[in-house]
């Protein structure tokens, strides 16, 4: 188990180095670019298999206990240790990261975004995976910070070099926001380490803030919380997100929404709740207030983008929806109750599955139509996906309904548990205030349903006319049509032929089916996830005591 966890964290990094080296002659094949893409699929597949084996070997009877631990002294002068371990909180996030990265590598093998060398693309994706997995596995504050920062550079280049329009501006805004937040976060981490005498997250969680004064905890929560809130992203520190998602390639958007945003909320749960509980209690009402403003703001922004004539970009709309969904995660954390925190962790995983699937689908629609503009999709091109690509349209409708929180799908449980947690927050928090936040959050679910149903109606439904203007993918070469025999029976003008889009391809089905299946599984059997997180959360909130 120790070896497996170390392998899961280090293997993508070694794979990134190998991707940049010349391929051995026997592995080059006819196309060196395809060889390096195969390398990416192989490495991410091996990491996924190792993570699944790790999950199977995990002691599910004791999910609150740190398992597969490695603890080696690294910098004795600062008491910095290479300390790795997983429990019921981090294991689901490891699995989600390994799964999404493998699916992105598989998708890219068949649909590589336009840009520079595939070698660089594969190496950056693997470095991104290694940094994300390390963030969820390390148990030392300074190592957490290093892993947290490790993902910034690869994501910057994925947006700046393989992205679409306005990619340079979006990439710069992304890295400036996150770097500035990280500088403040580092100060908070150093404050905790110097005042407590250790950076070990397990020891600090067991102390439960007893070695830190209230004023130190308040300052630490403010500093670390700002850095985590930028990555989450929390309103009003979210403005980098829509541009980054809109400009990023499809796999970049999937990894950004499905994995990177979870690093911020994971930090709130793993670091601030157990290590500085008094400081969190001071800021919890403000965190909840920002969270519910984000829920409503994100939904209203989506409604504005979805209306006719707004020229709203579908990728931008899904990005704004993430602001609202992550608002529910922050609200659950702010309640400081087992119910609310479990809801936040469930919503984290559900958002990764559903929004990852949505970005895959929107990328496929953009590839087919050449645009993600909602007015164009619903207008002259005759989107009507149900008629032109029925399986693609049905899957988009499924993902949209899952995103709005339909009971029986993964999106429902996280939001419901979060609202229940807000109804009865932790002792010392204002119950009237949190019940007000609960009411505002519940109103946000109605707004979410409204914009998601508008998107489905505009993109999937509508009159499907044979005279719709075809996209470049729809036009067959004239030479391949062949001449129509003069006077042939049943002959009809080409304009009468109903234009069709390419429906879901085999590689797309392979990349998307696991996400749809897990969305259903988590919705119908939430105990699979809650059985892991609840004991760990109970121990975390009790100050390291089971």
Short mmCIF file of C-alpha atoms in Angstrom, two decimals:
data_model
loop_
_atom_site.label_atom_id
_atom_site.label_comp_id
_atom_site.label_asym_id
_atom_site.label_seq_id
_atom_site.Cartn_x
_atom_site.Cartn_y
_atom_site.Cartn_z
CA UNK A 1 0.00 0.00 0.00
CA UNK A 2 2.85 2.40 0.80
CA UNK A 3 4.51 1.60 -2.51
CA UNK A 4 1.23 1.98 -4.41
CA UNK A 5 0.54 5.44 -3.03
CA UNK A 6 4.10 6.59 -3.74
CA UNK A 7 3.81 5.11 -7.25
CA UNK A 8 0.50 6.91 -7.86
CA UNK A 9 2.08 10.26 -6.95
CA UNK A 10 5.48 9.84 -8.65
CA UNK A 11 4.64 7.78 -11.77
CA UNK A 12 3.02 10.66 -13.74
CA UNK A 13 6.06 12.83 -13.08
CA UNK A 14 8.41 10.12 -14.36
CA UNK A 15 6.06 9.59 -17.30
CA UNK A 16 6.27 13.31 -18.12
CA UNK A 17 10.06 13.12 -18.27
CA UNK A 18 9.88 9.98 -20.44
CA UNK A 19 7.42 11.71 -22.80
CA UNK A 20 10.01 14.39 -23.59
CA UNK A 21 12.75 11.87 -24.37
CA UNK A 22 13.18 10.35 -27.84
CA UNK A 23 11.06 7.23 -28.22
CA UNK A 24 12.92 3.91 -28.65
CA UNK A 25 12.94 2.82 -32.31
CA UNK A 26 10.59 -0.08 -31.66
CA UNK A 27 7.95 2.18 -30.12
CA UNK A 28 7.94 5.00 -32.66
CA UNK A 29 5.73 3.22 -35.15
CA UNK A 30 4.68 5.03 -38.29
CA UNK A 31 3.61 8.16 -36.42
CA UNK A 32 5.82 9.46 -33.55
CA UNK A 33 3.04 11.84 -32.44
CA UNK A 34 0.65 8.93 -31.92
CA UNK A 35 3.41 7.08 -30.06
CA UNK A 36 3.70 9.82 -27.42
CA UNK A 37 -0.09 10.03 -27.13
CA UNK A 38 -0.14 6.26 -26.55
CA UNK A 39 2.49 6.83 -23.88
CA UNK A 40 0.14 9.28 -22.14
CA UNK A 41 -2.74 6.79 -22.22
CA UNK A 42 -0.46 4.03 -20.89
CA UNK A 43 0.93 6.06 -17.98
CA UNK A 44 -2.43 7.50 -16.90
CA UNK A 45 -3.99 4.05 -17.30
CA UNK A 46 -1.33 2.51 -15.07
CA UNK A 47 -1.90 5.23 -12.46
CA UNK A 48 -5.66 4.62 -12.60
CA UNK A 49 -5.18 0.86 -12.13
CA UNK A 50 -2.82 1.47 -9.20
CA UNK A 51 -5.35 3.86 -7.63
CA UNK A 52 -8.14 1.29 -8.01
CA UNK A 53 -5.94 -1.38 -6.40
CA UNK A 54 -5.19 1.11 -3.62
CA UNK A 55 -8.93 1.63 -3.12
CA UNK A 56 -9.59 -2.13 -3.08
CA UNK A 57 -6.82 -2.66 -0.52
CA UNK A 58 -8.05 0.26 1.60
CA UNK A 59 -9.40 -0.80 5.01
CA UNK A 60 -13.01 0.26 4.53
CA UNK A 61 -13.83 -0.66 8.14
CA UNK A 62 -11.54 2.13 9.37
CA UNK A 63 -11.78 4.97 6.82
CA UNK A 64 -10.92 7.57 9.46
CA UNK A 65 -7.43 6.09 9.89
CA UNK A 66 -4.58 7.32 7.73
CA UNK A 67 -3.48 4.38 5.57
CA UNK A 68 -0.66 3.61 3.11
CA UNK A 69 1.47 6.10 5.04
CA UNK A 70 5.06 7.07 4.28
CA UNK A 71 6.89 9.33 6.73
CA UNK A 72 10.48 10.27 5.90
CA UNK A 73 12.44 13.26 7.20
CA UNK A 74 13.24 15.68 4.37
CA UNK A 75 14.37 19.01 5.86
CA UNK A 76 15.17 18.33 9.55
CA UNK A 77 15.89 21.97 10.38
CA UNK A 78 12.29 22.90 9.57
CA UNK A 79 10.82 19.53 10.55
CA UNK A 80 9.54 19.13 6.97
CA UNK A 81 8.76 15.50 6.17
CA UNK A 82 7.81 13.51 3.08
CA UNK A 83 4.61 12.40 4.72
CA UNK A 84 2.00 10.66 2.55
CA UNK A 85 -1.26 8.98 3.51
CA UNK A 86 -4.92 8.62 2.58
CA UNK A 87 -8.19 8.35 4.45
CA UNK A 88 -11.87 8.40 3.51
CA UNK A 89 -11.67 12.09 2.59
CA UNK A 90 -8.74 11.95 0.19
CA UNK A 91 -9.30 8.51 -1.41
CA UNK A 92 -12.35 9.55 -3.52
CA UNK A 93 -10.46 12.60 -4.79
CA UNK A 94 -7.49 10.44 -5.77
CA UNK A 95 -9.81 8.14 -7.72
CA UNK A 96 -11.57 11.08 -9.40
CA UNK A 97 -8.24 12.64 -10.45
CA UNK A 98 -6.83 9.39 -11.83
CA UNK A 99 -10.06 8.63 -13.71
CA UNK A 100 -10.51 12.07 -15.29
CA UNK A 101 -6.86 12.31 -16.34
CA UNK A 102 -6.99 8.87 -17.98
CA UNK A 103 -10.22 9.76 -19.82
CA UNK A 104 -8.65 13.03 -21.00
CA UNK A 105 -5.56 11.18 -22.25
CA UNK A 106 -7.76 8.65 -24.05
CA UNK A 107 -9.86 11.41 -25.63
CA UNK A 108 -6.73 13.32 -26.70
CA UNK A 109 -5.32 10.24 -28.41
CA UNK A 110 -8.14 10.49 -30.94
CA UNK A 111 -8.86 14.25 -30.73
CA UNK A 112 -5.66 16.14 -29.97
CA UNK A 113 -6.25 19.91 -29.68
CA UNK A 114 -4.48 22.08 -32.21
CA UNK A 115 -1.20 23.40 -30.88
CA UNK A 116 2.53 22.74 -30.56
CA UNK A 117 4.25 19.39 -30.06
CA UNK A 118 2.16 16.48 -28.70
CA UNK A 119 5.18 15.63 -26.54
CA UNK A 120 4.80 18.85 -24.60
CA UNK A 121 1.04 18.37 -24.33
CA UNK A 122 1.37 14.87 -22.84
CA UNK A 123 4.16 15.94 -20.49
CA UNK A 124 2.11 18.89 -19.18
CA UNK A 125 -0.97 16.73 -18.57
CA UNK A 126 1.15 14.22 -16.64
CA UNK A 127 2.81 16.92 -14.51
CA UNK A 128 -0.65 18.31 -13.80
CA UNK A 129 -1.83 14.86 -12.69
CA UNK A 130 1.17 14.34 -10.44
CA UNK A 131 0.71 17.70 -8.71
CA UNK A 132 -3.00 17.14 -8.17
CA UNK A 133 -2.55 13.61 -6.80
CA UNK A 134 0.21 14.85 -4.50
CA UNK A 135 -2.06 17.60 -3.16
CA UNK A 136 -4.59 14.99 -2.03
CA UNK A 137 -1.95 12.59 -0.64
CA UNK A 138 0.61 14.70 1.25
CA UNK A 139 0.30 15.29 4.99
CA UNK A 140 2.84 18.07 5.44
CA UNK A 141 1.83 21.71 5.06
CA UNK A 142 4.88 22.80 3.06
CA UNK A 143 4.60 19.77 0.76
CA UNK A 144 0.92 20.59 0.34
CA UNK A 145 1.86 24.11 -0.75
CA UNK A 146 4.46 22.83 -3.23
CA UNK A 147 2.00 20.35 -4.74
CA UNK A 148 -0.72 23.02 -4.77
CA UNK A 149 1.56 25.29 -6.81
CA UNK A 150 2.91 22.54 -9.04
CA UNK A 151 -0.26 22.47 -11.15
CA UNK A 152 -0.21 26.15 -12.09
CA UNK A 153 2.50 26.10 -14.75
CA UNK A 154 1.16 23.11 -16.74
CA UNK A 155 -2.38 24.51 -16.70
CA UNK A 156 -1.06 27.92 -17.80
CA UNK A 157 0.65 26.40 -20.85
CA UNK A 158 -2.31 24.15 -21.69
CA UNK A 159 -4.49 27.27 -21.90
CA UNK A 160 -1.91 29.58 -23.51
CA UNK A 161 -0.60 27.15 -26.16
CA UNK A 162 -3.50 24.80 -26.90
CA UNK A 163 -6.44 27.07 -26.11
CA UNK A 164 -8.82 29.01 -28.32
CA UNK A 165 -9.56 32.72 -28.68
CA UNK A 166 -8.21 35.13 -26.03
CA UNK A 167 -6.08 32.31 -24.64
CA UNK A 168 -3.09 34.47 -23.71
CA UNK A 169 -5.15 36.92 -21.66
CA UNK A 170 -7.08 34.09 -20.00
CA UNK A 171 -3.88 32.20 -19.13
CA UNK A 172 -2.24 35.29 -17.64
CA UNK A 173 -5.30 36.12 -15.57
CA UNK A 174 -5.45 32.53 -14.31
CA UNK A 175 -1.85 32.42 -13.16
CA UNK A 176 -1.75 35.94 -11.70
CA UNK A 177 -4.86 35.37 -9.57
CA UNK A 178 -3.70 31.99 -8.32
CA UNK A 179 -0.11 33.07 -7.67
CA UNK A 180 -1.18 36.14 -5.69
CA UNK A 181 -3.53 33.99 -3.64
CA UNK A 182 -0.78 31.45 -3.07
CA UNK A 183 1.65 34.06 -1.74
CA UNK A 184 -0.85 34.99 0.97
CA UNK A 185 -1.54 31.30 1.66
CA UNK A 186 2.18 30.60 2.16
CA UNK A 187 2.34 33.29 4.84
CA UNK A 188 -0.53 31.63 6.69
CA UNK A 189 1.12 28.19 6.44
CA UNK A 190 4.43 29.57 7.77
CA UNK A 191 2.58 31.25 10.64
CA UNK A 192 0.98 27.95 11.69
CA UNK A 193 4.25 26.03 11.36
CA UNK A 194 6.34 28.53 13.29
CA UNK A 195 3.81 29.03 16.09
CA UNK A 196 3.06 25.32 16.55
CA UNK A 197 6.57 24.01 15.90
CA UNK A 198 5.53 21.53 13.20
CA UNK A 199 4.15 21.38 9.66
CA UNK A 200 2.77 17.86 10.10
CA UNK A 201 -0.93 18.00 9.23
CA UNK A 202 -1.85 14.89 11.26
CA UNK A 203 -0.18 16.21 14.43
CA UNK A 204 -1.73 19.65 13.94
CA UNK A 205 -5.19 18.14 13.37
CA UNK A 206 -4.84 16.08 16.55
CA UNK A 207 -3.92 19.23 18.48
CA UNK A 208 -7.11 20.78 17.06
CA UNK A 209 -5.82 24.32 17.49
CA UNK A 210 -4.90 23.95 21.17
CA UNK A 211 -1.33 25.09 20.52
CA UNK A 212 -2.44 28.21 18.63
CA UNK A 213 -4.01 31.32 20.10
CA UNK A 214 -7.32 32.54 18.70
CA UNK A 215 -5.67 35.57 17.09
CA UNK A 216 -3.10 33.35 15.33
CA UNK A 217 -5.89 31.07 14.11
CA UNK A 218 -7.90 34.01 12.78
CA UNK A 219 -4.92 35.41 10.86
CA UNK A 220 -3.99 31.95 9.54
CA UNK A 221 -7.54 31.21 8.38
CA UNK A 222 -7.75 34.58 6.64
CA UNK A 223 -4.40 34.13 4.84
CA UNK A 224 -4.77 30.47 3.89
CA UNK A 225 -8.46 30.89 3.14
CA UNK A 226 -7.78 33.61 0.54
CA UNK A 227 -5.40 31.32 -1.35
CA UNK A 228 -7.83 28.41 -1.21
CA UNK A 229 -10.80 30.61 -2.13
CA UNK A 230 -9.09 31.81 -5.32
CA UNK A 231 -8.55 28.21 -6.46
CA UNK A 232 -12.09 27.09 -5.48
CA UNK A 233 -13.14 29.75 -6.83
CA UNK A 234 -15.26 31.71 -4.38
CA UNK A 235 -17.16 34.84 -5.34
CA UNK A 236 -15.80 37.55 -5.74
CA UNK A 237 -12.40 35.92 -6.47
CA UNK A 238 -13.82 33.92 -9.37
CA UNK A 239 -13.30 36.27 -12.30
CA UNK A 240 -10.34 34.29 -13.72
CA UNK A 241 -12.49 31.16 -14.15
CA UNK A 242 -14.90 31.97 -17.04
CA UNK A 243 -12.12 33.21 -19.32
CA UNK A 244 -9.86 30.26 -18.50
CA UNK A 245 -12.61 27.74 -19.22
CA UNK A 246 -13.71 29.47 -22.42
CA UNK A 247 -10.16 29.60 -23.80
CA UNK A 248 -8.93 26.21 -22.58
CA UNK A 249 -8.98 23.13 -24.82
CA UNK A 250 -11.63 20.54 -23.97
CA UNK A 251 -9.38 18.38 -21.81
CA UNK A 252 -8.04 21.50 -20.07
CA UNK A 253 -11.57 22.53 -19.13
CA UNK A 254 -12.37 19.02 -17.90
CA UNK A 255 -9.31 18.88 -15.66
CA UNK A 256 -9.72 22.46 -14.46
CA UNK A 257 -13.34 21.96 -13.41
CA UNK A 258 -13.16 18.32 -12.44
CA UNK A 259 -9.93 18.32 -10.45
CA UNK A 260 -8.20 21.66 -9.87
CA UNK A 261 -11.17 23.41 -8.26
CA UNK A 262 -11.36 20.57 -5.71
CA UNK A 263 -7.90 21.41 -4.41
CA UNK A 264 -9.19 24.61 -2.81
CA UNK A 265 -12.17 23.05 -1.03
CA UNK A 266 -10.03 20.07 0.04
CA UNK A 267 -7.66 22.52 1.72
CA UNK A 268 -10.52 24.03 3.72
CA UNK A 269 -11.52 20.58 4.99
CA UNK A 270 -8.05 19.08 5.51
CA UNK A 271 -6.25 22.15 6.90
CA UNK A 272 -8.49 24.89 8.25
CA UNK A 273 -11.32 22.93 9.87
CA UNK A 274 -9.15 20.68 12.09
CA UNK A 275 -6.07 22.88 12.58
CA UNK A 276 -7.68 26.28 13.24
CA UNK A 277 -11.26 25.59 14.40
CA UNK A 278 -11.61 28.83 16.36
CA UNK A 279 -10.48 30.88 13.39
CA UNK A 280 -12.88 28.98 11.12
CA UNK A 281 -15.73 29.61 13.56
CA UNK A 282 -14.98 33.34 13.35
CA UNK A 283 -15.06 33.39 9.56
CA UNK A 284 -17.72 30.72 8.97
CA UNK A 285 -20.66 33.18 8.65
CA UNK A 286 -18.71 35.29 6.15
CA UNK A 287 -17.68 32.21 4.19
CA UNK A 288 -21.32 31.08 4.07
CA UNK A 289 -22.45 34.54 2.96
CA UNK A 290 -19.92 34.63 0.10
CA UNK A 291 -20.93 31.07 -0.79
CA UNK A 292 -24.65 31.83 -1.20
CA UNK A 293 -23.91 35.05 -3.10
CA UNK A 294 -21.80 32.89 -5.44
CA UNK A 295 -24.67 30.42 -5.84
CA UNK A 296 -27.12 33.12 -6.88
CA UNK A 297 -24.59 35.16 -8.86
CA UNK A 298 -23.41 32.14 -10.86
CA UNK A 299 -27.00 31.16 -11.65
CA UNK A 300 -28.00 34.67 -12.71
CA UNK A 301 -24.91 34.94 -14.91
CA UNK A 302 -25.89 31.64 -16.56
CA UNK A 303 -29.45 32.85 -17.09
CA UNK A 304 -28.11 36.03 -18.72
CA UNK A 305 -25.88 34.00 -21.05
CA UNK A 306 -28.70 31.58 -21.91
CA UNK A 307 -31.24 34.17 -23.01
CA UNK A 308 -31.88 34.74 -26.70
CA UNK A 309 -29.71 37.42 -28.27
CA UNK A 310 -27.08 37.42 -25.50
CA UNK A 311 -24.45 35.74 -27.70
CA UNK A 312 -23.61 33.55 -24.72
CA UNK A 313 -20.84 30.99 -25.04
CA UNK A 314 -21.89 27.54 -23.84
CA UNK A 315 -18.45 26.83 -22.33
CA UNK A 316 -18.60 30.15 -20.47
CA UNK A 317 -22.05 29.26 -19.17
CA UNK A 318 -20.85 25.93 -17.77
CA UNK A 319 -17.90 27.77 -16.19
CA UNK A 320 -20.25 30.18 -14.39
CA UNK A 321 -22.32 27.20 -13.26
CA UNK A 322 -19.20 25.94 -11.47
CA UNK A 323 -19.15 29.13 -9.38
CA UNK A 324 -22.64 28.27 -8.17
CA UNK A 325 -21.95 24.58 -7.57
CA UNK A 326 -18.75 25.27 -5.66
CA UNK A 327 -20.77 27.76 -3.60
CA UNK A 328 -22.73 24.79 -2.23
CA UNK A 329 -19.44 23.10 -1.30
CA UNK A 330 -18.28 26.18 0.59
CA UNK A 331 -21.64 26.53 2.34
CA UNK A 332 -21.39 22.94 3.57
CA UNK A 333 -17.87 23.55 4.90
CA UNK A 334 -19.00 26.77 6.62
CA UNK A 335 -21.62 24.90 8.66
CA UNK A 336 -18.78 23.04 10.45
CA UNK A 337 -21.14 20.07 10.99
CA UNK A 338 -20.67 16.44 9.89
CA UNK A 339 -23.80 16.71 7.73
CA UNK A 340 -22.64 19.88 5.97
CA UNK A 341 -19.04 18.78 5.46
CA UNK A 342 -20.13 15.37 4.15
CA UNK A 343 -22.45 17.19 1.76
CA UNK A 344 -19.57 19.40 0.63
CA UNK A 345 -17.33 16.40 -0.06
CA UNK A 346 -20.13 14.60 -1.92
CA UNK A 347 -20.86 17.73 -3.97
CA UNK A 348 -17.14 17.95 -4.79
CA UNK A 349 -17.13 14.50 -6.38
CA UNK A 350 -20.50 14.99 -8.07
CA UNK A 351 -19.36 18.26 -9.61
CA UNK A 352 -16.20 16.62 -10.93
CA UNK A 353 -18.17 13.86 -12.62
CA UNK A 354 -21.03 15.96 -14.02
CA UNK A 355 -19.17 19.10 -15.03
CA UNK A 356 -16.34 17.03 -16.49
CA UNK A 357 -18.94 15.29 -18.66
CA UNK A 358 -20.55 18.62 -19.60
CA UNK A 359 -17.25 20.08 -20.77
CA UNK A 360 -16.54 16.94 -22.83
CA UNK A 361 -19.96 17.32 -24.47
CA UNK A 362 -19.66 21.05 -25.10
CA UNK A 363 -16.23 20.47 -26.65
CA UNK A 364 -17.74 17.85 -28.96
CA UNK A 365 -20.55 20.20 -29.96
CA UNK A 366 -18.06 22.98 -30.66
CA UNK A 367 -15.97 20.61 -32.81
CA UNK A 368 -19.03 19.68 -34.87
CA UNK A 369 -20.52 23.16 -35.29
CA UNK A 370 -17.33 25.20 -35.17
CA UNK A 371 -18.79 27.38 -32.40
CA UNK A 372 -20.15 27.22 -28.86
CA UNK A 373 -22.25 30.39 -29.28
CA UNK A 374 -25.74 29.61 -27.98
CA UNK A 375 -27.53 31.90 -30.42
CA UNK A 376 -25.73 30.27 -33.34
CA UNK A 377 -26.37 26.77 -32.02
CA UNK A 378 -30.07 27.48 -31.55
CA UNK A 379 -30.47 29.57 -34.69
CA UNK A 380 -29.48 29.28 -38.34
CA UNK A 381 -27.50 26.08 -37.96
CA UNK A 382 -30.61 24.27 -36.75
CA UNK A 383 -29.00 22.67 -33.70
CA UNK A 384 -31.94 20.46 -32.68
CA UNK A 385 -29.52 17.84 -31.41
CA UNK A 386 -32.27 15.33 -30.74
CA UNK A 387 -32.86 15.18 -34.49
CA UNK A 388 -29.34 15.63 -35.82
CA UNK A 389 -27.31 13.60 -33.29
CA UNK A 390 -29.81 11.93 -30.95
CA UNK A 391 -27.34 10.14 -28.67
CA UNK A 392 -25.25 13.29 -28.23
CA UNK A 393 -28.39 15.32 -27.50
CA UNK A 394 -29.68 12.76 -25.02
CA UNK A 395 -26.37 12.66 -23.14
CA UNK A 396 -26.22 16.47 -22.99
CA UNK A 397 -29.75 16.53 -21.56
CA UNK A 398 -28.77 13.85 -19.02
CA UNK A 399 -25.72 15.82 -17.87
CA UNK A 400 -27.75 19.03 -17.61
CA UNK A 401 -30.45 17.33 -15.53
CA UNK A 402 -27.78 15.79 -13.28
CA UNK A 403 -26.21 19.23 -12.85
CA UNK A 404 -29.48 20.79 -11.70
CA UNK A 405 -29.69 18.22 -8.89
CA UNK A 406 -32.40 15.78 -9.96
CA UNK A 407 -33.03 13.14 -7.23
CA UNK A 408 -31.51 9.83 -8.17
CA UNK A 409 -28.42 11.40 -9.71
CA UNK A 410 -25.16 12.45 -8.05
CA UNK A 411 -25.88 16.20 -8.01
CA UNK A 412 -28.80 15.82 -5.61
CA UNK A 413 -27.17 14.47 -2.45
CA UNK A 414 -24.42 17.05 -2.01
CA UNK A 415 -26.81 19.99 -2.30
CA UNK A 416 -29.42 18.40 -0.02
CA UNK A 417 -26.91 17.54 2.73
CA UNK A 418 -25.38 21.00 2.49
CA UNK A 419 -28.77 22.65 2.98
CA UNK A 420 -29.55 20.31 5.89
CA UNK A 421 -26.24 21.26 7.47
CA UNK A 422 -27.05 24.96 7.11
CA UNK A 423 -30.42 24.38 8.82
CA UNK A 424 -28.61 23.30 11.98
CA UNK A 425 -25.03 24.68 11.99
CA UNK A 426 -22.34 23.95 14.56
CA UNK A 427 -22.60 25.25 18.10
CA UNK A 428 -21.60 28.90 18.33
CA UNK A 429 -22.80 29.79 14.83
CA UNK A 430 -25.92 31.90 14.31
CA UNK A 431 -28.81 29.60 13.47
CA UNK A 432 -31.05 32.39 12.03
CA UNK A 433 -28.22 33.55 9.75
CA UNK A 434 -27.49 30.06 8.47
CA UNK A 435 -31.16 29.32 7.92
CA UNK A 436 -31.29 32.47 5.83
CA UNK A 437 -28.29 31.19 3.88
CA UNK A 438 -30.10 27.86 3.47
CA UNK A 439 -33.16 29.62 2.00
CA UNK A 440 -30.98 31.59 -0.44
CA UNK A 441 -29.13 28.41 -1.44
CA UNK A 442 -32.45 26.61 -2.02
CA UNK A 443 -33.54 29.49 -4.25
CA UNK A 444 -30.28 29.02 -6.15
CA UNK A 445 -31.26 25.44 -6.97
CA UNK A 446 -34.38 26.78 -8.71
CA UNK A 447 -32.27 29.20 -10.75
CA UNK A 448 -29.93 26.33 -11.67
CA UNK A 449 -32.87 24.29 -12.93
CA UNK A 450 -34.08 27.28 -14.96
CA UNK A 451 -30.88 27.93 -16.91
CA UNK A 452 -30.08 24.25 -17.46
CA UNK A 453 -33.55 23.59 -18.89
CA UNK A 454 -33.25 26.67 -21.12
CA UNK A 455 -29.94 25.32 -22.47
CA UNK A 456 -31.48 21.92 -23.19
CA UNK A 457 -34.48 23.50 -24.90
CA UNK A 458 -32.39 25.79 -27.07
CA UNK A 459 -29.64 23.34 -28.05
CA UNK A 460 -31.45 20.01 -28.16
CA UNK A 461 -34.99 20.88 -29.18
CA UNK A 462 -36.61 22.94 -31.90
CA UNK A 463 -37.68 22.53 -35.50
CA UNK A 464 -35.18 20.54 -37.52
CA UNK A 465 -35.51 21.81 -41.09
CA UNK A 466 -33.83 20.24 -44.12
CA UNK A 467 -32.72 23.67 -45.33
CA UNK A 468 -30.60 24.43 -42.26
CA UNK A 469 -27.18 25.83 -43.02
CA UNK A 470 -24.62 23.06 -42.74
CA UNK A 471 -21.45 23.25 -40.72
CA UNK A 472 -18.18 22.32 -42.44
CA UNK A 473 -18.35 18.84 -40.88
CA UNK A 474 -21.78 18.29 -42.44
CA UNK A 475 -20.78 19.05 -46.00
CA UNK A 476 -19.77 15.95 -47.94
CA UNK A 477 -17.26 16.52 -50.78
CA UNK A 478 -19.11 16.92 -54.06
CA UNK A 479 -16.78 14.52 -55.85
CA UNK A 480 -17.92 11.78 -53.51
CA UNK A 481 -21.58 12.39 -54.24
CA UNK A 482 -21.43 11.17 -57.84
CA UNK A 483 -23.78 12.37 -60.55
CA UNK A 484 -27.50 11.81 -60.14
CA UNK A 485 -28.87 9.73 -63.06
CA UNK A 486 -31.11 11.95 -65.16
CA UNK A 487 -34.77 11.08 -64.69
CA UNK A 488 -33.98 8.34 -62.17
CA UNK A 489 -36.97 7.22 -60.20
CA UNK A 490 -37.13 8.64 -56.73
CA UNK A 491 -34.46 11.24 -57.48
CA UNK A 492 -34.78 14.37 -55.36
CA UNK A 493 -32.82 17.59 -54.91
CA UNK A 494 -29.89 17.50 -52.51
CA UNK A 495 -31.50 20.28 -50.43
CA UNK A 496 -34.26 17.90 -49.39
CA UNK A 497 -31.78 15.62 -47.63
CA UNK A 498 -31.93 16.10 -43.86
CA UNK A 499 -28.50 17.28 -42.69
CA UNK A 500 -27.02 15.14 -39.92
CA UNK A 501 -24.14 15.58 -37.51
CA UNK A 502 -21.74 12.86 -36.54
CA UNK A 503 -23.25 11.26 -33.47
CA UNK A 504 -21.21 9.94 -30.53
CA UNK A 505 -18.08 8.22 -31.81
CA UNK A 506 -16.59 5.10 -30.23
CA UNK A 507 -13.72 6.95 -28.54
CA UNK A 508 -16.14 9.55 -27.20
CA UNK A 509 -18.38 6.85 -25.77
CA UNK A 510 -15.34 5.26 -24.10
CA UNK A 511 -14.37 8.58 -22.49
CA UNK A 512 -17.88 9.65 -21.44
CA UNK A 513 -19.64 6.46 -20.37
CA UNK A 514 -17.72 6.02 -17.07
CA UNK A 515 -18.71 9.55 -15.99
CA UNK A 516 -22.38 8.99 -16.81
CA UNK A 517 -22.40 5.58 -15.09
CA UNK A 518 -20.74 6.93 -11.92
CA UNK A 519 -23.21 9.83 -11.85
CA UNK A 520 -26.05 7.33 -11.73
CA UNK A 521 -24.27 5.05 -9.25
CA UNK A 522 -23.51 7.89 -6.81
CA UNK A 523 -27.10 9.10 -7.12
CA UNK A 524 -28.69 5.72 -6.46
CA UNK A 525 -26.17 4.45 -3.91
CA UNK A 526 -24.74 7.47 -2.02
CA UNK A 527 -23.57 5.21 0.82
CA UNK A 528 -20.61 4.16 -1.34
CA UNK A 529 -19.13 7.63 -0.90
CA UNK A 530 -20.67 8.68 2.41
CA UNK A 531 -19.49 5.46 4.03
CA UNK A 532 -15.93 6.58 3.31
CA UNK A 533 -16.21 10.26 4.19
CA UNK A 534 -18.46 10.26 7.27
CA UNK A 535 -16.15 8.49 9.79
CA UNK A 536 -13.21 10.58 8.60
CA UNK A 537 -15.23 13.81 8.90
CA UNK A 538 -16.47 12.85 12.37
CA UNK A 539 -12.90 12.29 13.52
CA UNK A 540 -11.67 15.46 11.83
CA UNK A 541 -14.26 17.67 13.54
CA UNK A 542 -13.69 15.96 16.89
CA UNK A 543 -10.04 16.97 16.92
CA UNK A 544 -8.51 13.71 15.76
CA UNK A 545 -10.57 11.58 18.16
CA UNK A 546 -12.71 8.79 16.68
#
